Amino acid sequence: MVLGERVLGERVLGERVLGERVLMGKKSNKAERNDESRRTLVGTIGSAARAEVDERGAVSPIDNAWSLDWWIGGDDRWHVPARESSVRQSAVESAPVLETLVHVPNGNIIQRVYGVSGAAGLIVVDIQNRSPGAVVIAFTIKGSVSKPVRSVSLDGTTLVIDGTPALVLPFAPSRWFVSSAGELPAIDAVVEGLAKTGPFPSSEDSNGLEVVIMYPLAHAARMRIALALGEEWPDAVALAELPSADDAARGWLALLDRATRVVLPDQRLMDRVMLSRSQVLLNADGGPVEVAALEDWGFDSEAEYAWHGLRLMDRRKARRRPIATEVAASIETPEGAFLVVPSWPSAPSEFLVALRQGLVCDTEDGVALLSVFPSEWYGQPVEVHAAPTRHGLVSFALRWHGSRPALLWEVTGAAEGLVVTAPGLDSQWSSRELSGDALLSEPVNPPISQ
């Protein structure tokens, strides 16, 4: 790609992708926002095998109606993450590697879910026992009301659901339970000690099945299973030899590091940027806002691929961006020129588009740096590296000399005469230099706490 050339062509300035929703999330459906916040995509680039992990560690393949949940049998009782108050979840290295921690007596059980590359399309579920006693891990598989699980069988160490390979297991389960619709719920059967031993049976029921498979997990031990979501049968998968969660996280960090990079004062916001970029990459076949986010953050090949999958109307939406003055006007600024960070949109793609426009935004005759500036960032350094615009790649660094902001910038691939501004910091400053540094005026309305 020629430096400075945009995948989606020149921006239609003064128009919005989805109106206020992109900048503020004000018009987003509340239920949709909540759903976005509860689920995280896992998978790998180049594979259609992807799954969602909810905030309690339940895993749902994107293109399947069944879901995988988990329970923990301890010395005291059964711990069901979906019902426990002690569940904590985080993203390892802010990558799509989800770690869910459940407290049990005197320790924790840690689950990690992540994708690994390969034709089998594996999503690994890795569980480690960090408690002093042995536990039992129960995996539950069930369908939805509209698409129940109608058949289940075991082929070697592969659990087959409705004739399709679904789970790769380390070995046949030590105990199991299969219930049909209308029968005793699986969780009640397990709690009451009704789980069965012996060979796992093939079962069918057109009204739906719920399946539980159980494995012992000793102190300090770990085990893995994997969702098989690829197009090929998962033959001879050595679960123990698959990449670790840390390996997967490092791979994602290397991938994300090749695109636009930012350094922000708020670590939580940095973590969100990292995770949101991976979420948009995993949802690259989404809508126009996903395409816009990919392009804005320098994932040109992925943006180009996704662009070809859009309808004509969606392509028009993806081309649009607000100009810098609209960015500032459309975001709540109760402290004058400063932005309150919690007002960012919740959906990953909308958040990335809004943040990028606040950091680097096309104007009628150039680029605006920091069109909005959060009060929380006052006195703190900010960096942006290789942000693509219709004029070229923009990089800048913000430093402070006392109460005055010092700006260093560079625009590569741009024509002479480009106007660089920083309206969120100093509305009177501008430069026609493609690179340079400047000491800006002290902000008019600095935070009182400073």
Tab-separated table of C-alpha atoms in Angstrom:
chain	number	residue	atom	x	y	z
A	1	MET	CA	0.000	0.000	0.000
A	2	VAL	CA	1.293	3.472	-0.888
A	3	LEU	CA	2.104	5.383	2.270
A	4	GLY	CA	-0.754	7.694	3.153
A	5	GLU	CA	-3.245	6.011	0.842
A	6	ARG	CA	-6.310	4.876	2.724
A	7	VAL	CA	-7.970	1.537	2.125
A	8	LEU	CA	-11.395	3.131	2.234
A	9	GLY	CA	-10.550	6.157	0.123
A	10	GLU	CA	-10.823	9.806	1.158
A	11	ARG	CA	-13.016	10.634	4.125
A	12	VAL	CA	-16.323	12.367	3.669
A	13	LEU	CA	-15.639	15.119	6.192
A	14	GLY	CA	-18.388	16.477	8.400
A	15	GLU	CA	-20.422	13.257	8.465
A	16	ARG	CA	-20.586	10.536	11.082
A	17	VAL	CA	-20.337	6.763	10.873
A	18	LEU	CA	-23.302	6.145	13.136
A	19	GLY	CA	-24.008	9.596	14.502
A	20	GLU	CA	-23.638	10.184	18.228
A	21	ARG	CA	-23.319	6.447	18.822
A	22	VAL	CA	-19.763	6.292	17.513
A	23	LEU	CA	-18.581	9.214	19.607
A	24	MET	CA	-20.520	8.674	22.784
A	25	GLY	CA	-22.524	5.466	22.643
A	26	LYS	CA	-25.571	7.541	23.685
A	27	LYS	CA	-27.935	5.879	21.254
A	28	SER	CA	-26.677	2.344	21.657
A	29	ASN	CA	-29.203	-0.193	22.827
A	30	LYS	CA	-28.590	-0.739	26.540
A	31	ALA	CA	-29.029	-4.490	26.386
A	32	GLU	CA	-26.625	-4.665	23.460
A	33	ARG	CA	-24.000	-2.700	25.377
A	34	ASN	CA	-24.359	-4.931	28.408
A	35	ASP	CA	-23.989	-8.033	26.248
A	36	GLU	CA	-20.816	-6.608	24.706
A	37	SER	CA	-19.351	-5.963	28.149
A	38	ARG	CA	-20.033	-9.485	29.415
A	39	ARG	CA	-18.520	-11.470	26.555
A	40	THR	CA	-15.053	-11.561	25.044
A	41	LEU	CA	-14.065	-13.133	21.733
A	42	VAL	CA	-11.214	-15.644	21.667
A	43	GLY	CA	-9.620	-17.256	18.631
A	44	THR	CA	-6.798	-16.639	16.176
A	45	ILE	CA	-6.329	-14.501	13.095
A	46	GLY	CA	-6.786	-16.435	9.884
A	47	SER	CA	-9.197	-18.934	11.385
A	48	ALA	CA	-12.975	-18.810	11.474
A	49	ALA	CA	-12.918	-20.777	14.731
A	50	ARG	CA	-13.948	-18.317	17.385
A	51	ALA	CA	-15.836	-18.428	20.636
A	52	GLU	CA	-17.218	-16.058	23.229
A	53	VAL	CA	-16.252	-16.314	26.881
A	54	ASP	CA	-18.649	-14.818	29.376
A	55	GLU	CA	-17.628	-13.169	32.638
A	56	ARG	CA	-17.905	-16.503	34.506
A	57	GLY	CA	-15.839	-18.597	32.092
A	58	ALA	CA	-18.618	-20.233	30.066
A	59	VAL	CA	-17.558	-20.712	26.433
A	60	SER	CA	-19.910	-20.470	23.447
A	61	PRO	CA	-18.733	-21.161	19.878
A	62	ILE	CA	-19.794	-18.332	17.569
A	63	ASP	CA	-21.369	-20.547	14.917
A	64	ASN	CA	-22.847	-23.200	17.183
A	65	ALA	CA	-25.878	-23.276	19.430
A	66	TRP	CA	-24.257	-25.306	22.206
A	67	SER	CA	-22.202	-23.903	25.070
A	68	LEU	CA	-19.609	-25.250	27.497
A	69	ASP	CA	-19.866	-24.371	31.184
A	70	TRP	CA	-17.857	-25.615	34.153
A	71	TRP	CA	-18.330	-26.491	37.825
A	72	ILE	CA	-15.859	-27.276	40.588
A	73	GLY	CA	-16.389	-30.000	43.158
A	74	GLY	CA	-14.479	-29.172	46.324
A	75	ASP	CA	-14.244	-30.722	49.773
A	76	ASP	CA	-16.977	-28.396	51.010
A	77	ARG	CA	-19.477	-28.263	48.128
A	78	TRP	CA	-19.966	-27.762	44.419
A	79	HIS	CA	-18.833	-24.344	43.235
A	80	VAL	CA	-20.732	-23.135	40.165
A	81	PRO	CA	-18.932	-20.102	38.667
A	82	ALA	CA	-22.161	-18.791	37.145
A	83	ARG	CA	-23.537	-18.422	40.679
A	84	GLU	CA	-20.457	-17.654	42.749
A	85	SER	CA	-19.621	-14.220	44.143
A	86	SER	CA	-15.903	-15.031	44.303
A	87	VAL	CA	-15.330	-15.159	40.535
A	88	ARG	CA	-12.731	-12.796	39.064
A	89	GLN	CA	-11.825	-12.462	35.400
A	90	SER	CA	-9.061	-10.677	33.517
A	91	ALA	CA	-7.384	-10.715	30.118
A	92	VAL	CA	-3.807	-12.031	30.213
A	93	GLU	CA	-1.528	-9.216	28.984
A	94	SER	CA	-4.715	-7.477	27.738
A	95	ALA	CA	-4.909	-10.122	24.983
A	96	PRO	CA	-7.902	-12.330	24.087
A	97	VAL	CA	-6.692	-14.889	26.603
A	98	LEU	CA	-9.322	-14.960	29.329
A	99	GLU	CA	-8.378	-15.948	32.858
A	100	THR	CA	-11.237	-16.757	35.232
A	101	LEU	CA	-10.413	-17.335	38.886
A	102	VAL	CA	-12.785	-19.066	41.306
A	103	HIS	CA	-12.019	-19.119	45.014
A	104	VAL	CA	-12.339	-22.455	46.804
A	105	PRO	CA	-11.311	-23.244	50.397
A	106	ASN	CA	-7.702	-22.122	50.948
A	107	GLY	CA	-6.982	-21.553	47.281
A	108	ASN	CA	-8.173	-20.882	43.757
A	109	ILE	CA	-9.069	-22.737	40.593
A	110	ILE	CA	-7.857	-20.893	37.516
A	111	GLN	CA	-9.328	-21.339	34.060
A	112	ARG	CA	-7.706	-19.882	30.942
A	113	VAL	CA	-9.390	-19.866	27.536
A	114	TYR	CA	-7.623	-18.960	24.284
A	115	GLY	CA	-7.323	-19.906	20.629
A	116	VAL	CA	-4.461	-21.729	18.926
A	117	SER	CA	-3.756	-21.866	15.206
A	118	GLY	CA	-4.315	-24.964	13.106
A	119	ALA	CA	-6.855	-26.630	10.846
A	120	ALA	CA	-8.707	-28.154	13.799
A	121	GLY	CA	-9.695	-24.679	14.992
A	122	LEU	CA	-8.950	-25.309	18.646
A	123	ILE	CA	-10.086	-23.148	21.539
A	124	VAL	CA	-8.153	-24.344	24.588
A	125	VAL	CA	-9.686	-24.496	28.056
A	126	ASP	CA	-6.817	-24.850	30.540
A	127	ILE	CA	-7.611	-25.375	34.237
A	128	GLN	CA	-5.138	-25.336	37.104
A	129	ASN	CA	-5.750	-26.308	40.713
A	130	ARG	CA	-4.051	-23.840	43.040
A	131	SER	CA	-5.691	-25.112	46.188
A	132	PRO	CA	-4.192	-27.541	48.730
A	133	GLY	CA	-6.760	-30.245	48.042
A	134	ALA	CA	-7.985	-32.255	45.086
A	135	VAL	CA	-11.106	-31.122	43.236
A	136	VAL	CA	-13.388	-32.454	40.518
A	137	ILE	CA	-13.914	-30.423	37.356
A	138	ALA	CA	-17.274	-30.922	35.684
A	139	PHE	CA	-17.817	-29.664	32.139
A	140	THR	CA	-21.414	-29.202	31.024
A	141	ILE	CA	-22.622	-29.094	27.449
A	142	LYS	CA	-26.086	-27.979	26.508
A	143	GLY	CA	-27.857	-26.425	23.564
A	144	SER	CA	-30.296	-23.574	23.239
A	145	VAL	CA	-34.084	-23.624	23.218
A	146	SER	CA	-34.173	-23.120	19.457
A	147	LYS	CA	-31.336	-25.538	18.709
A	148	PRO	CA	-30.972	-28.254	21.346
A	149	VAL	CA	-28.186	-30.820	21.447
A	150	ARG	CA	-29.882	-33.878	19.949
A	151	SER	CA	-27.079	-36.432	19.963
A	152	VAL	CA	-23.780	-37.001	21.710
A	153	SER	CA	-21.131	-39.724	21.505
A	154	LEU	CA	-17.467	-40.333	22.236
A	155	ASP	CA	-15.085	-41.217	19.395
A	156	GLY	CA	-11.783	-42.046	21.086
A	157	THR	CA	-11.064	-38.841	22.980
A	158	THR	CA	-13.281	-36.636	20.815
A	159	LEU	CA	-16.754	-35.749	22.032
A	160	VAL	CA	-19.090	-35.603	19.048
A	161	ILE	CA	-22.184	-33.402	19.189
A	162	ASP	CA	-24.894	-33.815	16.553
A	163	GLY	CA	-22.448	-35.686	14.331
A	164	THR	CA	-19.743	-33.005	14.479
A	165	PRO	CA	-16.523	-33.092	16.533
A	166	ALA	CA	-16.939	-30.677	19.411
A	167	LEU	CA	-14.479	-31.322	22.245
A	168	VAL	CA	-11.015	-32.873	22.398
A	169	LEU	CA	-10.586	-34.580	25.776
A	170	PRO	CA	-7.416	-35.799	27.534
A	171	PHE	CA	-9.045	-39.195	28.117
A	172	ALA	CA	-12.501	-40.634	28.613
A	173	PRO	CA	-14.305	-38.954	31.525
A	174	SER	CA	-14.137	-40.717	34.883
A	175	ARG	CA	-17.763	-39.899	35.582
A	176	TRP	CA	-20.570	-38.516	33.497
A	177	PHE	CA	-24.270	-37.784	33.364
A	178	VAL	CA	-26.626	-37.300	30.419
A	179	SER	CA	-30.132	-35.969	30.941
A	180	SER	CA	-32.953	-35.506	28.462
A	181	ALA	CA	-35.370	-32.603	28.330
A	182	GLY	CA	-37.862	-32.799	31.176
A	183	GLU	CA	-35.673	-35.046	33.312
A	184	LEU	CA	-33.663	-34.181	36.408
A	185	PRO	CA	-31.378	-31.214	35.590
A	186	ALA	CA	-27.764	-32.259	35.277
A	187	ILE	CA	-26.555	-29.992	38.063
A	188	ASP	CA	-29.066	-31.477	40.505
A	189	ALA	CA	-28.033	-34.983	39.510
A	190	VAL	CA	-24.352	-34.219	40.038
A	191	VAL	CA	-24.940	-32.498	43.380
A	192	GLU	CA	-26.993	-35.473	44.545
A	193	GLY	CA	-24.184	-37.864	43.618
A	194	LEU	CA	-26.014	-39.479	40.703
A	195	ALA	CA	-23.156	-39.154	38.196
A	196	LYS	CA	-22.348	-42.455	36.522
A	197	THR	CA	-19.131	-44.359	35.872
A	198	GLY	CA	-18.130	-46.680	33.067
A	199	PRO	CA	-17.939	-46.148	29.303
A	200	PHE	CA	-19.553	-42.944	28.091
A	201	PRO	CA	-22.699	-43.882	26.117
A	202	SER	CA	-23.995	-42.594	22.815
A	203	SER	CA	-27.267	-40.773	23.439
A	204	GLU	CA	-29.988	-39.231	21.312
A	205	ASP	CA	-33.082	-37.178	22.058
A	206	SER	CA	-34.795	-34.893	19.573
A	207	ASN	CA	-36.029	-32.716	22.438
A	208	GLY	CA	-32.517	-32.021	23.676
A	209	LEU	CA	-29.757	-33.367	25.895
A	210	GLU	CA	-27.648	-31.911	28.681
A	211	VAL	CA	-24.257	-33.563	29.159
A	212	VAL	CA	-21.837	-33.501	32.091
A	213	ILE	CA	-18.342	-35.000	31.927
A	214	MET	CA	-16.160	-35.058	35.042
A	215	TYR	CA	-12.416	-35.203	35.716
A	216	PRO	CA	-10.407	-35.324	38.963
A	217	LEU	CA	-7.786	-32.609	39.366
A	218	ALA	CA	-5.137	-33.072	42.040
A	219	HIS	CA	-3.435	-30.348	44.048
A	220	ALA	CA	-1.164	-28.190	41.834
A	221	ALA	CA	-2.213	-30.193	38.753
A	222	ARG	CA	-3.617	-28.816	35.533
A	223	MET	CA	-5.711	-30.225	32.725
A	224	ARG	CA	-6.827	-29.172	29.271
A	225	ILE	CA	-9.671	-29.774	26.939
A	226	ALA	CA	-10.214	-28.008	23.629
A	227	LEU	CA	-13.204	-26.979	21.592
A	228	ALA	CA	-12.718	-28.264	18.040
A	229	LEU	CA	-14.302	-25.643	15.780
A	230	GLY	CA	-12.328	-26.100	12.564
A	231	GLU	CA	-13.230	-27.791	9.319
A	232	GLU	CA	-10.997	-30.820	9.881
A	233	TRP	CA	-11.464	-33.683	12.319
A	234	PRO	CA	-9.117	-33.153	15.309
A	235	ASP	CA	-7.009	-36.290	14.860
A	236	ALA	CA	-4.170	-37.012	17.291
A	237	VAL	CA	-4.299	-33.711	19.148
A	238	ALA	CA	-1.700	-33.691	21.929
A	239	LEU	CA	-3.359	-31.341	24.386
A	240	ALA	CA	-0.296	-31.101	26.632
A	241	GLU	CA	1.858	-29.946	23.709
A	242	LEU	CA	-0.395	-27.100	22.607
A	243	PRO	CA	0.865	-23.544	23.147
A	244	SER	CA	0.294	-22.148	26.615
A	245	ALA	CA	-1.901	-19.203	27.492
A	246	ASP	CA	1.232	-17.092	27.954
A	247	ASP	CA	2.441	-18.138	24.494
A	248	ALA	CA	-0.900	-17.117	23.017
A	249	ALA	CA	-0.788	-13.750	24.776
A	250	ARG	CA	2.747	-13.058	23.517
A	251	GLY	CA	1.663	-13.877	19.981
A	252	TRP	CA	-1.161	-11.376	20.202
A	253	LEU	CA	1.109	-8.672	21.586
A	254	ALA	CA	3.508	-9.142	18.679
A	255	LEU	CA	0.618	-8.903	16.217
A	256	LEU	CA	-0.831	-5.762	17.774
A	257	ASP	CA	2.572	-4.103	17.984
A	258	ARG	CA	2.888	-3.901	14.196
A	259	ALA	CA	-0.003	-1.416	13.874
A	260	THR	CA	-0.721	1.983	15.412
A	261	ARG	CA	0.622	2.191	18.951
A	262	VAL	CA	-0.356	4.561	21.715
A	263	VAL	CA	0.934	5.360	25.180
A	264	LEU	CA	-1.768	6.758	27.458
A	265	PRO	CA	-1.584	7.843	31.114
A	266	ASP	CA	-4.489	5.643	32.191
A	267	GLN	CA	-3.419	1.977	32.413
A	268	ARG	CA	-7.020	0.791	32.409
A	269	LEU	CA	-7.594	2.662	29.180
A	270	MET	CA	-4.398	1.179	27.734
A	271	ASP	CA	-5.588	-2.309	28.651
A	272	ARG	CA	-8.900	-1.573	27.002
A	273	VAL	CA	-7.208	-0.345	23.837
A	274	MET	CA	-5.176	-3.544	23.630
A	275	LEU	CA	-8.114	-5.864	24.189
A	276	SER	CA	-10.464	-3.858	21.951
A	277	ARG	CA	-8.047	-4.052	19.017
A	278	SER	CA	-7.937	-7.836	19.296
A	279	GLN	CA	-11.728	-7.952	19.518
A	280	VAL	CA	-12.089	-5.960	16.314
A	281	LEU	CA	-9.528	-8.167	14.558
A	282	LEU	CA	-11.471	-11.257	15.605
A	283	ASN	CA	-14.659	-9.624	14.340
A	284	ALA	CA	-13.146	-8.301	11.121
A	285	ASP	CA	-16.120	-9.535	9.115
A	286	GLY	CA	-18.423	-7.301	11.151
A	287	GLY	CA	-20.034	-4.049	10.050
A	288	PRO	CA	-18.826	-0.627	8.904
A	289	VAL	CA	-17.683	0.509	12.343
A	290	GLU	CA	-15.440	-2.555	12.654
A	291	VAL	CA	-13.920	-1.750	9.264
A	292	ALA	CA	-13.394	1.867	10.280
A	293	ALA	CA	-11.711	0.801	13.522
A	294	LEU	CA	-9.375	-1.569	11.686
A	295	GLU	CA	-8.355	1.163	9.291
A	296	ASP	CA	-7.988	3.837	11.955
A	297	TRP	CA	-5.609	1.649	13.948
A	298	GLY	CA	-3.387	0.609	11.052
A	299	PHE	CA	-4.630	-2.897	10.290
A	300	ASP	CA	-4.743	-2.186	6.577
A	301	SER	CA	-4.808	-5.726	5.188
A	302	GLU	CA	-7.573	-6.752	7.586
A	303	ALA	CA	-9.516	-3.575	6.808
A	304	GLU	CA	-9.202	-4.186	3.077
A	305	TYR	CA	-10.424	-7.763	3.467
A	306	ALA	CA	-13.380	-6.664	5.585
A	307	TRP	CA	-14.141	-3.800	3.201
A	308	HIS	CA	-14.817	-6.204	0.352
A	309	GLY	CA	-17.410	-7.970	2.478
A	310	LEU	CA	-19.477	-4.840	3.109
A	311	ARG	CA	-22.620	-3.856	1.279
A	312	LEU	CA	-22.582	-0.595	-0.676
A	313	MET	CA	-24.507	1.270	2.021
A	314	ASP	CA	-22.157	0.015	4.707
A	315	ARG	CA	-19.153	1.050	2.632
A	316	ARG	CA	-20.487	4.590	2.601
A	317	LYS	CA	-20.867	4.510	6.362
A	318	ALA	CA	-17.362	3.150	6.820
A	319	ARG	CA	-15.892	6.031	4.794
A	320	ARG	CA	-17.358	8.708	7.004
A	321	ARG	CA	-15.596	10.476	9.849
A	322	PRO	CA	-16.408	13.572	11.891
A	323	ILE	CA	-14.117	16.571	11.528
A	324	ALA	CA	-12.124	17.623	14.571
A	325	THR	CA	-14.544	20.343	15.703
A	326	GLU	CA	-17.405	17.846	15.674
A	327	VAL	CA	-15.389	15.368	17.710
A	328	ALA	CA	-14.893	17.935	20.446
A	329	ALA	CA	-18.494	19.150	20.317
A	330	SER	CA	-19.995	15.672	20.409
A	331	ILE	CA	-18.227	14.501	23.556
A	332	GLU	CA	-19.387	15.673	26.968
A	333	THR	CA	-16.945	18.192	28.415
A	334	PRO	CA	-18.209	19.255	31.852
A	335	GLU	CA	-14.827	20.759	32.710
A	336	GLY	CA	-14.449	23.013	29.705
A	337	ALA	CA	-11.850	21.699	27.271
A	338	PHE	CA	-11.401	18.442	29.134
A	339	LEU	CA	-13.108	15.109	28.588
A	340	VAL	CA	-14.303	12.694	31.240
A	341	VAL	CA	-12.887	9.278	30.306
A	342	PRO	CA	-15.867	7.105	31.438
A	343	SER	CA	-17.965	8.638	28.632
A	344	TRP	CA	-16.214	6.488	26.010
A	345	PRO	CA	-18.491	4.058	24.102
A	346	SER	CA	-18.646	0.510	25.415
A	347	ALA	CA	-18.464	-1.541	22.193
A	348	PRO	CA	-14.827	-2.233	21.154
A	349	SER	CA	-15.140	-0.923	17.591
A	350	GLU	CA	-16.997	2.247	18.589
A	351	PHE	CA	-14.574	2.855	21.445
A	352	LEU	CA	-11.565	2.566	19.118
A	353	VAL	CA	-13.073	4.876	16.490
A	354	ALA	CA	-13.956	7.490	19.115
A	355	LEU	CA	-10.577	7.312	20.843
A	356	ARG	CA	-8.644	7.504	17.578
A	357	GLN	CA	-10.648	10.523	16.461
A	358	GLY	CA	-9.898	12.196	19.785
A	359	LEU	CA	-6.177	11.473	19.460
A	360	VAL	CA	-5.657	12.085	15.726
A	361	CYS	CA	-8.384	13.399	13.448
A	362	ASP	CA	-8.542	14.594	9.838
A	363	THR	CA	-9.509	18.238	9.338
A	364	GLU	CA	-10.437	20.221	6.221
A	365	ASP	CA	-6.810	21.135	5.563
A	366	GLY	CA	-4.737	18.850	7.755
A	367	VAL	CA	-4.812	16.903	10.998
A	368	ALA	CA	-5.838	17.714	14.541
A	369	LEU	CA	-3.904	16.188	17.408
A	370	LEU	CA	-5.732	15.734	20.707
A	371	SER	CA	-9.032	17.286	19.663
A	372	VAL	CA	-10.212	16.425	23.144
A	373	PHE	CA	-8.085	16.044	26.234
A	374	PRO	CA	-9.243	14.165	29.362
A	375	SER	CA	-8.827	16.006	32.638
A	376	GLU	CA	-7.238	12.856	34.060
A	377	TRP	CA	-4.377	13.264	31.592
A	378	TYR	CA	-3.382	16.779	32.655
A	379	GLY	CA	0.377	16.894	33.224
A	380	GLN	CA	0.859	13.358	31.888
A	381	PRO	CA	2.706	12.205	28.725
A	382	VAL	CA	0.803	10.893	25.705
A	383	GLU	CA	2.214	9.220	22.588
A	384	VAL	CA	0.767	8.074	19.266
A	385	HIS	CA	2.856	6.209	16.697
A	386	ALA	CA	1.978	5.722	12.999
A	387	ALA	CA	-1.697	6.665	13.036
A	388	PRO	CA	-3.002	6.491	9.444
A	389	THR	CA	-4.902	9.495	8.073
A	390	ARG	CA	-5.869	10.562	4.568
A	391	HIS	CA	-2.784	12.801	4.590
A	392	GLY	CA	-0.228	10.265	5.782
A	393	LEU	CA	1.033	8.558	8.917
A	394	VAL	CA	0.914	10.755	12.004
A	395	SER	CA	3.037	10.381	15.129
A	396	PHE	CA	3.302	12.692	18.102
A	397	ALA	CA	4.447	12.864	21.705
A	398	LEU	CA	3.101	15.142	24.412
A	399	ARG	CA	5.340	16.228	27.260
A	400	TRP	CA	4.953	18.944	29.879
A	401	HIS	CA	7.126	21.879	30.890
A	402	GLY	CA	5.533	22.747	34.187
A	403	SER	CA	1.915	23.586	33.397
A	404	ARG	CA	2.541	24.062	29.661
A	405	PRO	CA	2.190	21.223	27.148
A	406	ALA	CA	5.119	20.553	24.812
A	407	LEU	CA	4.206	18.846	21.543
A	408	LEU	CA	6.502	16.931	19.178
A	409	TRP	CA	4.996	15.697	15.907
A	410	GLU	CA	5.792	14.128	12.550
A	411	VAL	CA	3.626	13.466	9.493
A	412	THR	CA	5.133	11.166	6.865
A	413	GLY	CA	3.875	10.837	3.310
A	414	ALA	CA	2.022	14.168	3.357
A	415	ALA	CA	2.165	17.104	0.954
A	416	GLU	CA	3.591	20.469	1.994
A	417	GLY	CA	1.115	22.951	3.413
A	418	LEU	CA	-0.583	20.525	5.760
A	419	VAL	CA	-1.977	22.306	8.826
A	420	VAL	CA	-1.355	20.635	12.197
A	421	THR	CA	-3.466	21.748	15.162
A	422	ALA	CA	-4.056	20.644	18.759
A	423	PRO	CA	-7.466	22.119	19.639
A	424	GLY	CA	-7.926	20.153	22.853
A	425	LEU	CA	-4.747	21.689	24.277
A	426	ASP	CA	-4.350	25.083	22.610
A	427	SER	CA	-7.083	26.213	20.217
A	428	GLN	CA	-4.940	29.112	18.946
A	429	TRP	CA	-1.914	27.051	17.920
A	430	SER	CA	-1.220	25.658	14.450
A	431	SER	CA	1.764	24.744	12.296
A	432	ARG	CA	2.395	24.035	8.623
A	433	GLU	CA	5.554	22.053	9.337
A	434	LEU	CA	5.414	18.294	8.701
A	435	SER	CA	7.581	17.719	11.766
A	436	GLY	CA	8.663	19.810	14.677
A	437	ASP	CA	8.123	20.686	18.297
A	438	ALA	CA	6.274	23.488	20.028
A	439	LEU	CA	5.615	24.746	23.541
A	440	LEU	CA	1.889	25.414	23.728
A	441	SER	CA	-0.002	27.810	25.949
A	442	GLU	CA	-1.068	26.777	29.424
A	443	PRO	CA	-4.575	25.234	29.296
A	444	VAL	CA	-7.348	27.709	30.076
A	445	ASN	CA	-9.274	25.369	32.382
A	446	PRO	CA	-6.799	23.015	34.080
A	447	PRO	CA	-8.297	20.565	36.584
A	448	ILE	CA	-8.793	22.115	40.029
A	449	SER	CA	-7.062	19.143	41.661
A	450	GLN	CA	-3.871	20.133	39.906
